[in-house]
mmCIF file of C-alpha atoms in Angstrom:
data_model
loop_
_atom_site.group_PDB
_atom_site.id
_atom_site.type_symbol
_atom_site.label_atom_id
_atom_site.label_comp_id
_atom_site.label_asym_id
_atom_site.label_seq_id
_atom_site.Cartn_x
_atom_site.Cartn_y
_atom_site.Cartn_z
ATOM 1 C CA MET A 1 -30.162 24.977 -75.864
ATOM 2 C CA SER A 2 -32.154 24.787 -78.762
ATOM 3 C CA ILE A 3 -34.498 27.104 -80.194
ATOM 4 C CA SER A 4 -36.618 24.638 -80.022
ATOM 5 C CA ARG A 5 -35.985 23.370 -76.052
ATOM 6 C CA ILE A 6 -35.758 27.574 -75.859
ATOM 7 C CA ARG A 7 -40.040 27.822 -76.760
ATOM 8 C CA SER A 8 -40.965 25.104 -75.114
ATOM 9 C CA SER A 9 -39.297 26.391 -71.571
ATOM 10 C CA GLN A 10 -41.006 29.951 -71.912
ATOM 11 C CA HIS A 11 -44.606 27.274 -71.636
ATOM 12 C CA LYS A 12 -43.393 25.556 -68.622
ATOM 13 C CA VAL A 13 -43.776 26.922 -65.038
ATOM 14 C CA TYR A 14 -41.752 25.552 -61.970
ATOM 15 C CA ILE A 15 -43.688 25.295 -58.423
ATOM 16 C CA PRO A 16 -42.777 24.218 -55.365
ATOM 17 C CA ALA A 17 -42.530 20.138 -54.383
ATOM 18 C CA SER A 18 -44.808 21.297 -51.350
ATOM 19 C CA VAL A 19 -47.298 22.597 -53.274
ATOM 20 C CA ARG A 20 -50.566 21.265 -52.425
ATOM 21 C CA GLU A 21 -53.301 19.926 -55.237
ATOM 22 C CA ASN A 22 -56.809 19.714 -54.537
ATOM 23 C CA GLN A 23 -60.491 18.810 -56.920
ATOM 24 C CA TYR A 24 -64.057 18.646 -56.235
ATOM 25 C CA LEU A 25 -66.831 19.055 -58.220
ATOM 26 C CA LEU A 26 -70.417 20.613 -57.526
ATOM 27 C CA ALA A 27 -73.593 19.580 -59.104
ATOM 28 C CA LYS A 28 -76.478 21.842 -58.818
ATOM 29 C CA PHE A 29 -80.173 22.451 -60.023
ATOM 30 C CA THR A 30 -82.757 24.509 -59.051
ATOM 31 C CA LEU A 31 -85.154 22.802 -56.565
ATOM 32 C CA THR A 32 -88.899 22.671 -58.056
ATOM 33 C CA ASP A 33 -92.284 21.710 -56.319
ATOM 34 C CA ASN A 34 -92.517 19.028 -59.082
ATOM 35 C CA LEU A 35 -89.464 17.728 -58.049
ATOM 36 C CA ILE A 36 -90.929 17.584 -53.970
ATOM 37 C CA LYS A 37 -94.474 15.803 -55.345
ATOM 38 C CA LYS A 38 -92.007 12.713 -57.298
ATOM 39 C CA VAL A 39 -89.528 12.259 -54.671
ATOM 40 C CA SER A 40 -91.936 12.609 -51.109
ATOM 41 C CA GLY A 41 -95.521 13.649 -52.051
ATOM 42 C CA LYS A 42 -97.502 16.113 -50.556
ATOM 43 C CA ILE A 43 -96.267 18.763 -48.773
ATOM 44 C CA ASP A 44 -97.698 19.507 -44.987
ATOM 45 C CA GLU A 45 -97.163 23.253 -44.802
ATOM 46 C CA LYS A 46 -98.969 23.491 -41.493
ATOM 47 C CA ALA A 47 -96.028 20.606 -40.230
ATOM 48 C CA GLU A 48 -92.785 22.048 -37.649
ATOM 49 C CA GLN A 49 -90.457 20.691 -40.500
ATOM 50 C CA PRO A 50 -92.585 20.184 -44.270
ATOM 51 C CA TYR A 51 -89.377 19.810 -46.577
ATOM 52 C CA GLN A 52 -87.515 17.145 -43.848
ATOM 53 C CA ASP A 53 -88.941 13.700 -45.121
ATOM 54 C CA PHE A 54 -88.208 14.897 -48.750
ATOM 55 C CA TYR A 55 -84.032 16.178 -48.275
ATOM 56 C CA GLN A 56 -84.059 13.230 -46.022
ATOM 57 C CA LYS A 57 -85.318 10.833 -49.372
ATOM 58 C CA LEU A 58 -84.113 12.813 -51.939
ATOM 59 C CA SER A 59 -79.702 12.527 -50.131
ATOM 60 C CA ASP A 60 -80.919 8.909 -48.940
ATOM 61 C CA ILE A 61 -80.656 8.309 -53.198
ATOM 62 C CA PHE A 62 -77.448 10.565 -54.554
ATOM 63 C CA PHE A 63 -75.783 8.665 -51.012
ATOM 64 C CA LYS A 64 -77.184 5.060 -52.761
ATOM 65 C CA ILE A 65 -75.639 5.915 -56.205
ATOM 66 C CA CYS A 66 -72.181 7.248 -54.791
ATOM 67 C CA HIS A 67 -72.350 4.006 -52.774
ATOM 68 C CA ASP A 68 -72.537 2.242 -55.269
ATOM 69 C CA LEU A 69 -70.167 3.976 -58.539
ATOM 70 C CA ASN A 70 -67.606 3.478 -54.982
ATOM 71 C CA ILE A 71 -67.481 7.638 -54.544
ATOM 72 C CA GLU A 72 -66.353 8.099 -51.201
ATOM 73 C CA SER A 73 -66.922 11.162 -50.072
ATOM 74 C CA CYS A 74 -69.625 13.386 -51.281
ATOM 75 C CA HIS A 75 -72.528 15.484 -49.556
ATOM 76 C CA PHE A 76 -75.728 16.882 -49.724
ATOM 77 C CA VAL A 77 -75.948 20.416 -49.811
ATOM 78 C CA GLY A 78 -79.366 21.839 -49.284
ATOM 79 C CA ASN A 79 -78.916 25.052 -47.468
ATOM 80 C CA ASP A 80 -78.849 27.039 -50.159
ATOM 81 C CA LYS A 81 -74.910 28.006 -48.834
ATOM 82 C CA PHE A 82 -72.074 28.670 -51.511
ATOM 83 C CA THR A 83 -69.922 25.974 -51.566
ATOM 84 C CA ARG A 84 -66.376 26.363 -50.990
ATOM 85 C CA VAL A 85 -63.546 23.711 -50.062
ATOM 86 C CA ARG A 86 -59.473 23.788 -49.458
ATOM 87 C CA TYR A 87 -56.866 21.829 -47.786
ATOM 88 C CA SER A 88 -56.267 21.120 -44.734
ATOM 89 C CA PRO A 89 -54.604 19.088 -41.735
ATOM 90 C CA GLU A 90 -57.447 18.855 -39.985
ATOM 91 C CA LYS A 91 -61.025 17.679 -40.924
ATOM 92 C CA LEU A 92 -63.230 19.991 -40.801
ATOM 93 C CA THR A 93 -66.144 21.940 -42.270
ATOM 94 C CA ALA A 94 -66.921 25.784 -40.725
ATOM 95 C CA GLN A 95 -70.867 27.430 -41.801
ATOM 96 C CA THR A 96 -71.033 30.560 -41.635
ATOM 97 C CA ASP A 97 -74.852 32.632 -43.038
ATOM 98 C CA GLN A 98 -74.065 32.400 -47.053
ATOM 99 C CA GLN A 99 -71.118 29.681 -46.487
ATOM 100 C CA ILE A 100 -70.195 26.470 -46.230
ATOM 101 C CA VAL A 101 -66.408 25.111 -46.168
ATOM 102 C CA PHE A 102 -64.931 22.008 -46.511
ATOM 103 C CA LEU A 103 -61.697 21.739 -44.610
ATOM 104 C CA TYR A 104 -59.509 17.904 -45.753
ATOM 105 C CA ASN A 105 -56.541 16.304 -46.549
ATOM 106 C CA PRO A 106 -57.550 14.771 -50.232
ATOM 107 C CA ARG A 107 -55.385 11.708 -48.649
ATOM 108 C CA TYR A 108 -56.920 10.400 -45.583
ATOM 109 C CA HIS A 109 -59.871 12.025 -45.028
ATOM 110 C CA HIS A 110 -63.313 10.421 -46.623
ATOM 111 C CA SER A 111 -67.162 12.088 -45.287
ATOM 112 C CA GLN A 112 -70.286 11.896 -45.991
ATOM 113 C CA ASN A 113 -73.134 14.110 -44.845
ATOM 114 C CA ALA A 114 -76.677 16.003 -45.979
ATOM 115 C CA TYR A 115 -76.316 19.374 -44.843
ATOM 116 C CA PHE A 116 -80.525 21.503 -45.046
ATOM 117 C CA ASP A 117 -82.722 22.202 -42.319
ATOM 118 C CA GLY A 118 -85.751 20.606 -42.643
ATOM 119 C CA SER A 119 -88.468 23.593 -41.803
ATOM 120 C CA LYS A 120 -87.207 25.207 -44.858
ATOM 121 C CA LYS A 121 -87.426 25.484 -49.472
ATOM 122 C CA ALA A 122 -84.340 25.720 -50.202
ATOM 123 C CA ARG A 123 -84.006 28.362 -53.459
ATOM 124 C CA LYS A 124 -81.107 25.450 -55.965
ATOM 125 C CA ILE A 125 -79.530 21.743 -54.223
ATOM 126 C CA ASN A 126 -75.238 21.177 -54.660
ATOM 127 C CA LEU A 127 -73.923 17.789 -54.327
ATOM 128 C CA VAL A 128 -71.046 18.005 -53.887
ATOM 129 C CA PHE A 129 -68.285 15.389 -54.395
ATOM 130 C CA LEU A 130 -64.678 15.140 -53.073
ATOM 131 C CA THR A 131 -61.635 13.791 -54.808
ATOM 132 C CA ASN A 132 -59.750 11.363 -52.533
ATOM 133 C CA SER A 133 -56.256 10.853 -54.433
ATOM 134 C CA ASP A 134 -52.541 10.690 -53.987
ATOM 135 C CA ASP A 135 -51.499 11.974 -57.590
ATOM 136 C CA ILE A 136 -55.099 14.491 -57.538
ATOM 137 C CA ARG A 137 -54.304 15.685 -61.193
ATOM 138 C CA ALA A 138 -53.419 12.155 -62.646
ATOM 139 C CA ASP A 139 -57.018 11.069 -61.238
ATOM 140 C CA ALA A 140 -58.611 14.091 -62.022
ATOM 141 C CA PRO A 141 -60.186 12.684 -65.621
ATOM 142 C CA ALA A 142 -61.556 9.174 -63.792
ATOM 143 C CA LEU A 143 -63.390 10.801 -60.762
ATOM 144 C CA TYR A 144 -64.880 13.609 -63.442
ATOM 145 C CA GLU A 145 -66.403 10.216 -65.434
ATOM 146 C CA LYS A 146 -68.055 8.568 -61.931
ATOM 147 C CA VAL A 147 -69.432 11.640 -60.864
ATOM 148 C CA ASN A 148 -70.872 11.849 -64.710
ATOM 149 C CA LYS A 149 -72.217 8.579 -64.473
ATOM 150 C CA ALA A 150 -73.560 9.684 -60.705
ATOM 151 C CA ILE A 151 -75.302 12.449 -61.841
ATOM 152 C CA LYS A 152 -76.996 10.638 -64.671
ATOM 153 C CA GLN A 153 -78.495 7.988 -62.718
ATOM 154 C CA PHE A 154 -79.990 10.549 -60.131
ATOM 155 C CA ILE A 155 -81.578 12.447 -62.818
ATOM 156 C CA GLU A 156 -82.686 9.156 -64.174
ATOM 157 C CA GLN A 157 -84.067 8.120 -60.773
ATOM 158 C CA THR A 158 -85.298 11.503 -59.774
ATOM 159 C CA GLY A 159 -87.089 12.249 -63.048
ATOM 160 C CA LEU A 160 -85.259 16.237 -63.236
ATOM 161 C CA ALA A 161 -85.111 17.435 -66.720
ATOM 162 C CA LYS A 162 -82.054 16.859 -69.126
ATOM 163 C CA GLY A 163 -80.714 19.566 -69.385
ATOM 164 C CA SER A 164 -81.478 21.180 -65.255
ATOM 165 C CA VAL A 165 -77.910 20.387 -63.418
ATOM 166 C CA ARG A 166 -75.076 22.316 -63.755
ATOM 167 C CA LEU A 167 -71.402 20.449 -63.692
ATOM 168 C CA CYS A 168 -69.350 21.848 -62.545
ATOM 169 C CA ASP A 169 -65.082 20.760 -61.933
ATOM 170 C CA HIS A 170 -63.052 22.751 -60.006
ATOM 171 C CA GLN A 171 -59.185 22.134 -59.708
ATOM 172 C CA HIS A 172 -56.765 24.043 -57.798
ATOM 173 C CA LEU A 173 -52.652 24.255 -57.252
ATOM 174 C CA THR A 174 -51.745 26.350 -53.240
ATOM 175 C CA TYR A 175 -48.038 27.098 -52.736
ATOM 176 C CA ASP A 176 -46.418 29.699 -51.474
ATOM 177 C CA LEU A 177 -44.509 32.199 -54.054
ATOM 178 C CA PHE A 178 -41.894 32.686 -51.566
ATOM 179 C CA ALA A 179 -41.079 28.307 -50.409
ATOM 180 C CA LYS A 180 -37.821 28.430 -52.049
ATOM 181 C CA GLU A 181 -36.891 31.182 -49.942
ATOM 182 C CA LYS A 182 -38.002 29.240 -47.106
ATOM 183 C CA GLY A 183 -36.132 26.212 -47.323
ATOM 184 C CA ILE A 184 -38.317 23.963 -49.167
ATOM 185 C CA SER A 185 -35.859 22.378 -51.875
ATOM 186 C CA GLY A 186 -37.425 20.388 -55.932
ATOM 187 C CA THR A 187 -40.114 21.642 -58.333
ATOM 188 C CA GLN A 188 -42.691 19.961 -59.529
ATOM 189 C CA THR A 189 -42.896 21.497 -64.046
ATOM 190 C CA HIS A 190 -46.530 21.832 -64.972
ATOM 191 C CA LYS A 191 -46.989 23.043 -68.265
ATOM 192 C CA LEU A 192 -51.315 23.635 -67.550
ATOM 193 C CA ARG A 193 -53.192 21.976 -70.109
ATOM 194 C CA PRO A 194 -56.965 23.667 -69.784
ATOM 195 C CA ILE A 195 -58.877 20.609 -68.477
ATOM 196 C CA ALA A 196 -60.940 19.843 -71.439
ATOM 197 C CA VAL A 197 -57.225 18.824 -73.267
ATOM 198 C CA ARG A 198 -56.377 16.703 -69.899
ATOM 199 C CA TYR A 199 -58.892 14.736 -69.555
ATOM 200 C CA LYS A 200 -58.785 13.857 -73.391
ATOM 201 C CA ALA A 201 -55.487 12.331 -73.223
ATOM 202 C CA SER A 202 -57.050 9.976 -70.910
ATOM 203 C CA ASN A 203 -60.543 9.479 -73.635
ATOM 204 C CA VAL A 204 -62.921 11.116 -71.061
ATOM 205 C CA GLU A 205 -64.471 13.178 -73.346
ATOM 206 C CA VAL A 206 -66.142 16.640 -71.931
ATOM 207 C CA ALA A 207 -68.568 18.442 -74.050
ATOM 208 C CA PRO A 208 -67.891 21.478 -77.010
ATOM 209 C CA GLU A 209 -70.114 23.584 -75.258
ATOM 210 C CA SER A 210 -68.202 23.496 -71.585
ATOM 211 C CA ASP A 211 -67.128 27.144 -70.368
ATOM 212 C CA SER A 212 -63.963 26.779 -68.663
ATOM 213 C CA LEU A 213 -61.986 29.520 -67.515
ATOM 214 C CA SER A 214 -58.802 29.825 -65.725
ATOM 215 C CA TYR A 215 -57.779 32.558 -62.777
ATOM 216 C CA VAL A 216 -54.977 32.750 -59.973
ATOM 217 C CA THR A 217 -56.241 34.185 -56.514
ATOM 218 C CA VAL A 218 -52.716 35.786 -54.292
ATOM 219 C CA GLU A 219 -53.637 35.963 -50.684
ATOM 220 C CA LEU A 220 -51.701 38.976 -48.904
ATOM 221 C CA PRO A 221 -51.363 39.281 -44.793
ATOM 222 C CA ILE A 222 -51.955 43.131 -44.330
ATOM 223 C CA SER A 223 -48.726 42.510 -42.018
ATOM 224 C CA LYS A 224 -47.798 45.389 -38.578
ATOM 225 C CA ARG A 225 -44.748 46.213 -41.507
ATOM 226 C CA ILE A 226 -47.391 45.785 -44.725
ATOM 227 C CA LYS A 227 -49.151 49.021 -42.422
ATOM 228 C CA GLN A 228 -45.779 50.936 -42.047
ATOM 229 C CA LEU A 229 -45.151 51.223 -45.563
ATOM 230 C CA VAL A 230 -47.780 54.284 -45.694
ATOM 231 C CA GLU A 231 -49.082 56.707 -43.143
ATOM 232 C CA ILE A 232 -51.891 56.066 -41.371
ATOM 233 C CA ASP A 233 -53.797 58.504 -39.918
ATOM 234 C CA GLU A 234 -56.085 56.611 -37.676
ATOM 235 C CA THR A 235 -58.419 59.926 -36.267
ATOM 236 C CA ALA A 236 -59.310 59.832 -39.733
ATOM 237 C CA SER A 237 -62.740 58.915 -41.717
ATOM 238 C CA GLU A 238 -61.157 56.290 -43.997
ATOM 239 C CA PRO A 239 -57.618 55.828 -42.387
ATOM 240 C CA TYR A 240 -56.983 52.611 -44.978
ATOM 241 C CA ASN A 241 -57.689 54.339 -48.141
ATOM 242 C CA ALA A 242 -54.002 55.311 -48.581
ATOM 243 C CA LEU A 243 -52.819 51.574 -47.516
ATOM 244 C CA TYR A 244 -55.444 49.778 -50.406
ATOM 245 C CA ASN A 245 -54.575 52.991 -52.690
ATOM 246 C CA PHE A 246 -50.514 51.812 -52.698
ATOM 247 C CA ILE A 247 -50.997 47.758 -53.092
ATOM 248 C CA ALA A 248 -53.593 48.793 -55.809
ATOM 249 C CA ASP A 249 -50.915 51.151 -57.965
ATOM 250 C CA ALA A 250 -48.529 48.093 -57.149
ATOM 251 C CA PHE A 251 -51.033 45.926 -58.015
ATOM 252 C CA ILE A 252 -51.812 47.179 -61.142
ATOM 253 C CA HIS A 253 -48.329 48.611 -62.387
ATOM 254 C CA ALA A 254 -46.457 45.223 -61.577
ATOM 255 C CA ALA A 255 -49.799 43.678 -63.717
ATOM 256 C CA LYS A 256 -49.511 45.859 -66.630
ATOM 257 C CA GLN A 257 -45.742 46.012 -67.102
ATOM 258 C CA HIS A 258 -45.953 42.119 -67.662
ATOM 259 C CA ASN A 259 -48.705 42.034 -70.154
ATOM 260 C CA LEU A 260 -51.559 40.726 -67.606
ATOM 261 C CA ASN A 261 -54.395 42.894 -68.685
ATOM 262 C CA ASN A 262 -57.588 41.589 -66.071
ATOM 263 C CA GLY A 263 -56.980 41.687 -63.251
ATOM 264 C CA ALA A 264 -59.053 42.700 -59.173
ATOM 265 C CA VAL A 265 -57.565 43.729 -55.973
ATOM 266 C CA ILE A 266 -60.198 42.811 -53.093
ATOM 267 C CA ALA A 267 -59.859 45.040 -49.692
ATOM 268 C CA ASN A 268 -63.370 44.752 -47.752
ATOM 269 C CA GLY A 269 -63.845 41.711 -45.331
ATOM 270 C CA LEU A 270 -65.492 39.342 -48.884
ATOM 271 C CA VAL A 271 -64.596 36.282 -50.124
ATOM 272 C CA PRO A 272 -64.139 37.217 -54.628
ATOM 273 C CA PHE A 273 -64.767 34.332 -56.400
ATOM 274 C CA VAL A 274 -64.900 34.599 -60.500
ATOM 275 C CA ARG A 275 -67.314 33.049 -62.698
ATOM 276 C CA THR A 276 -67.425 33.043 -66.562
ATOM 277 C CA SER A 277 -70.165 36.286 -67.879
ATOM 278 C CA GLU A 278 -70.418 37.856 -70.968
ATOM 279 C CA ASP A 279 -69.772 41.318 -69.336
ATOM 280 C CA GLU A 280 -67.826 42.088 -66.838
ATOM 281 C CA ILE A 281 -69.767 42.231 -63.412
ATOM 282 C CA VAL A 282 -69.172 42.609 -60.224
ATOM 283 C CA VAL A 283 -72.190 41.650 -57.488
ATOM 284 C CA THR A 284 -71.727 41.891 -53.415
ATOM 285 C CA ASN A 285 -74.408 39.415 -51.851
ATOM 286 C CA GLY A 286 -73.570 39.708 -48.058
ATOM 287 C CA GLU A 287 -70.332 37.830 -47.257
ATOM 288 C CA LEU A 288 -69.325 36.959 -51.251
ATOM 289 C CA GLN A 289 -68.096 38.781 -53.831
ATOM 290 C CA LYS A 290 -68.831 37.580 -57.413
ATOM 291 C CA LEU A 291 -66.784 38.851 -60.478
ATOM 292 C CA GLY A 292 -67.495 37.942 -63.532
ATOM 293 C CA TYR A 293 -65.521 37.959 -66.225
ATOM 294 C CA ASN A 294 -65.635 37.150 -71.120
ATOM 295 C CA PRO A 295 -62.625 34.878 -71.339
ATOM 296 C CA GLU A 296 -63.077 35.901 -74.996
ATOM 297 C CA LYS A 297 -62.153 39.434 -73.541
ATOM 298 C CA THR A 298 -58.248 40.433 -72.964
ATOM 299 C CA ASN A 299 -58.592 44.105 -71.739
ATOM 300 C CA CYS A 300 -61.285 44.426 -68.962
ATOM 301 C CA GLY A 301 -58.826 46.229 -67.259
ATOM 302 C CA TYR A 302 -58.256 46.063 -63.311
ATOM 303 C CA THR A 303 -61.721 45.993 -60.507
ATOM 304 C CA CYS A 304 -60.282 47.588 -57.013
ATOM 305 C CA LYS A 305 -63.455 47.298 -54.329
ATOM 306 C CA TRP A 306 -62.140 48.414 -51.241
ATOM 307 C CA SER A 307 -63.602 49.729 -47.270
ATOM 308 C CA ALA A 308 -61.279 52.644 -46.394
ATOM 309 C CA ASP A 309 -62.711 52.617 -43.028
ATOM 310 C CA LYS A 310 -61.902 49.036 -42.368
ATOM 311 C CA LEU A 311 -58.692 47.071 -41.982
ATOM 312 C CA VAL A 312 -58.336 43.746 -43.212
ATOM 313 C CA ASP A 313 -56.396 40.520 -41.985
ATOM 314 C CA SER A 314 -55.691 40.202 -46.009
ATOM 315 C CA ALA A 315 -55.813 41.218 -49.280
ATOM 316 C CA GLN A 316 -56.839 39.461 -52.548
ATOM 317 C CA LEU A 317 -55.460 39.344 -55.648
ATOM 318 C CA ILE A 318 -56.365 38.387 -58.987
ATOM 319 C CA PHE A 319 -55.721 37.838 -61.822
ATOM 320 C CA ILE A 320 -58.107 36.211 -64.767
ATOM 321 C CA ALA A 321 -56.655 34.636 -67.896
ATOM 322 C CA SER A 322 -58.702 35.333 -71.251
ATOM 323 C CA ASN A 323 -58.019 32.586 -73.513
ATOM 324 C CA LYS A 324 -55.126 34.268 -75.279
ATOM 325 C CA ASN A 325 -53.152 33.793 -72.360
ATOM 326 C CA ILE A 326 -53.769 30.030 -73.324
ATOM 327 C CA THR A 327 -50.965 29.111 -75.498
ATOM 328 C CA SER A 328 -51.180 25.743 -77.984
ATOM 329 C CA HIS A 329 -49.054 24.229 -74.666
ATOM 330 C CA GLY A 330 -51.638 25.359 -71.606
ATOM 331 C CA HIS A 331 -51.673 27.944 -69.028
ATOM 332 C CA GLY A 332 -47.736 28.201 -67.796
ATOM 333 C CA LYS A 333 -46.508 30.832 -69.673
ATOM 334 C CA PHE A 334 -49.644 32.896 -67.756
ATOM 335 C CA LEU A 335 -48.660 31.804 -64.434
ATOM 336 C CA SER A 336 -45.295 32.216 -65.086
ATOM 337 C CA GLN A 337 -46.157 36.419 -66.096
ATOM 338 C CA VAL A 338 -48.155 36.410 -63.131
ATOM 339 C CA GLU A 339 -44.984 34.712 -60.429
ATOM 340 C CA SER A 340 -43.222 37.479 -62.007
ATOM 341 C CA ALA A 341 -45.676 40.061 -61.579
ATOM 342 C CA LEU A 342 -46.289 39.130 -58.126
ATOM 343 C CA ARG A 343 -41.942 39.623 -57.480
ATOM 344 C CA SER A 344 -42.086 42.663 -58.622
ATOM 345 C CA MET A 345 -45.070 44.064 -56.539
ATOM 346 C CA ALA A 346 -43.177 42.066 -53.431
ATOM 347 C CA GLU A 347 -40.360 44.404 -53.897
ATOM 348 C CA LYS A 348 -42.307 47.621 -54.265
ATOM 349 C CA LEU A 349 -43.943 46.271 -50.773
ATOM 350 C CA GLU A 350 -39.978 45.489 -48.886
ATOM 351 C CA TYR A 351 -41.539 42.221 -48.825
ATOM 352 C CA VAL A 352 -39.467 39.562 -46.711
ATOM 353 C CA ASN A 353 -39.310 36.413 -48.869
ATOM 354 C CA ASP A 354 -37.848 33.956 -45.920
ATOM 355 C CA LYS A 355 -40.332 34.907 -43.343
ATOM 356 C CA GLU A 356 -43.998 36.147 -45.279
ATOM 357 C CA GLU A 357 -46.384 34.373 -47.349
ATOM 358 C CA LEU A 358 -47.423 35.159 -50.387
ATOM 359 C CA LYS A 359 -49.745 32.318 -51.199
ATOM 360 C CA VAL A 360 -50.900 32.322 -54.870
ATOM 361 C CA ARG A 361 -53.752 29.596 -55.833
ATOM 362 C CA PHE A 362 -53.980 29.240 -59.652
ATOM 363 C CA HIS A 363 -57.567 27.981 -60.066
ATOM 364 C CA GLN A 364 -59.145 26.112 -63.599
ATOM 365 C CA HIS A 365 -62.799 25.976 -63.632
ATOM 366 C CA ILE A 366 -65.291 23.931 -66.341
ATOM 367 C CA ALA A 367 -68.608 24.112 -66.502
ATOM 368 C CA LYS A 368 -71.501 22.045 -68.078
ATOM 369 C CA ASN A 369 -75.157 21.028 -68.169
ATOM 370 C CA ILE A 370 -76.709 17.586 -67.634
#
């Protein structure tokens, strides 16, 4: 094999054919009194649901635009809940006090709904666009362009100020690291080019000032077998400290071994999410834990957050890509390094590869103001 072909193969990652793809776009903006007045006129604060008419009129504008642009799956979220989207063979929308989760199969499920409480004024409005496609990555540029057009029309029709809407494009690849060991044959080859590069190849331009971030989250189930790897004193005030320390040590050792310098272990029952930030931050808000990273920084180290007095169903392992993890080809080499680190860690945890799942989710985000 020639040297050029060897180098090229180093920048590719071979993902199981059973991989699940997903994409959703989220447009969010602050709800102001000025917008309420433009859309609905004066609000009667003494009414039982003073904002009902406003939300209804604003969502009607949104859904009409989506209908005209043939965007089939879209949601109006005016309840200040953190939005998440995941694949599911059954369509379901689940809500907690702080989250709204859309579970669906992009091939078969279409939906359009509004979620708000007419008695309350939300802090922000989220407009959610879900992909419907058989080939999500190939069709992603077209959806991005269509959503851009929808948001510009929405801004024009509602009188929102230019630059006041933040549009975020979220894309995932999700698979079991040990799919092959379970008898699943076939692979997909990916270079994992940055979103802006992929879109440009389809003649869709992304604003140069857009923020981008790539990272990997891994769900590690805390099974009975995993618990038995260390001695747990159930009578102690912090009985699971040794267990979480053991997992964190295995994670950090494997990450360092494979030159991965930005990561986190979360085992406190909270839902972690990663966003760009000038400085590295960890912010806890109820059910959620925000991890802020600056992709310009290459050695942020390892964040470990757990509740030693509580046994969680699963620990969340996170690897964040810095800009130096992007080669001229993409993130393929980075994800290969992550996979190698996870296999090393799984060996330390005595993983039963053909029976236990290690779910890997590769995230690509891009965001800009419109």
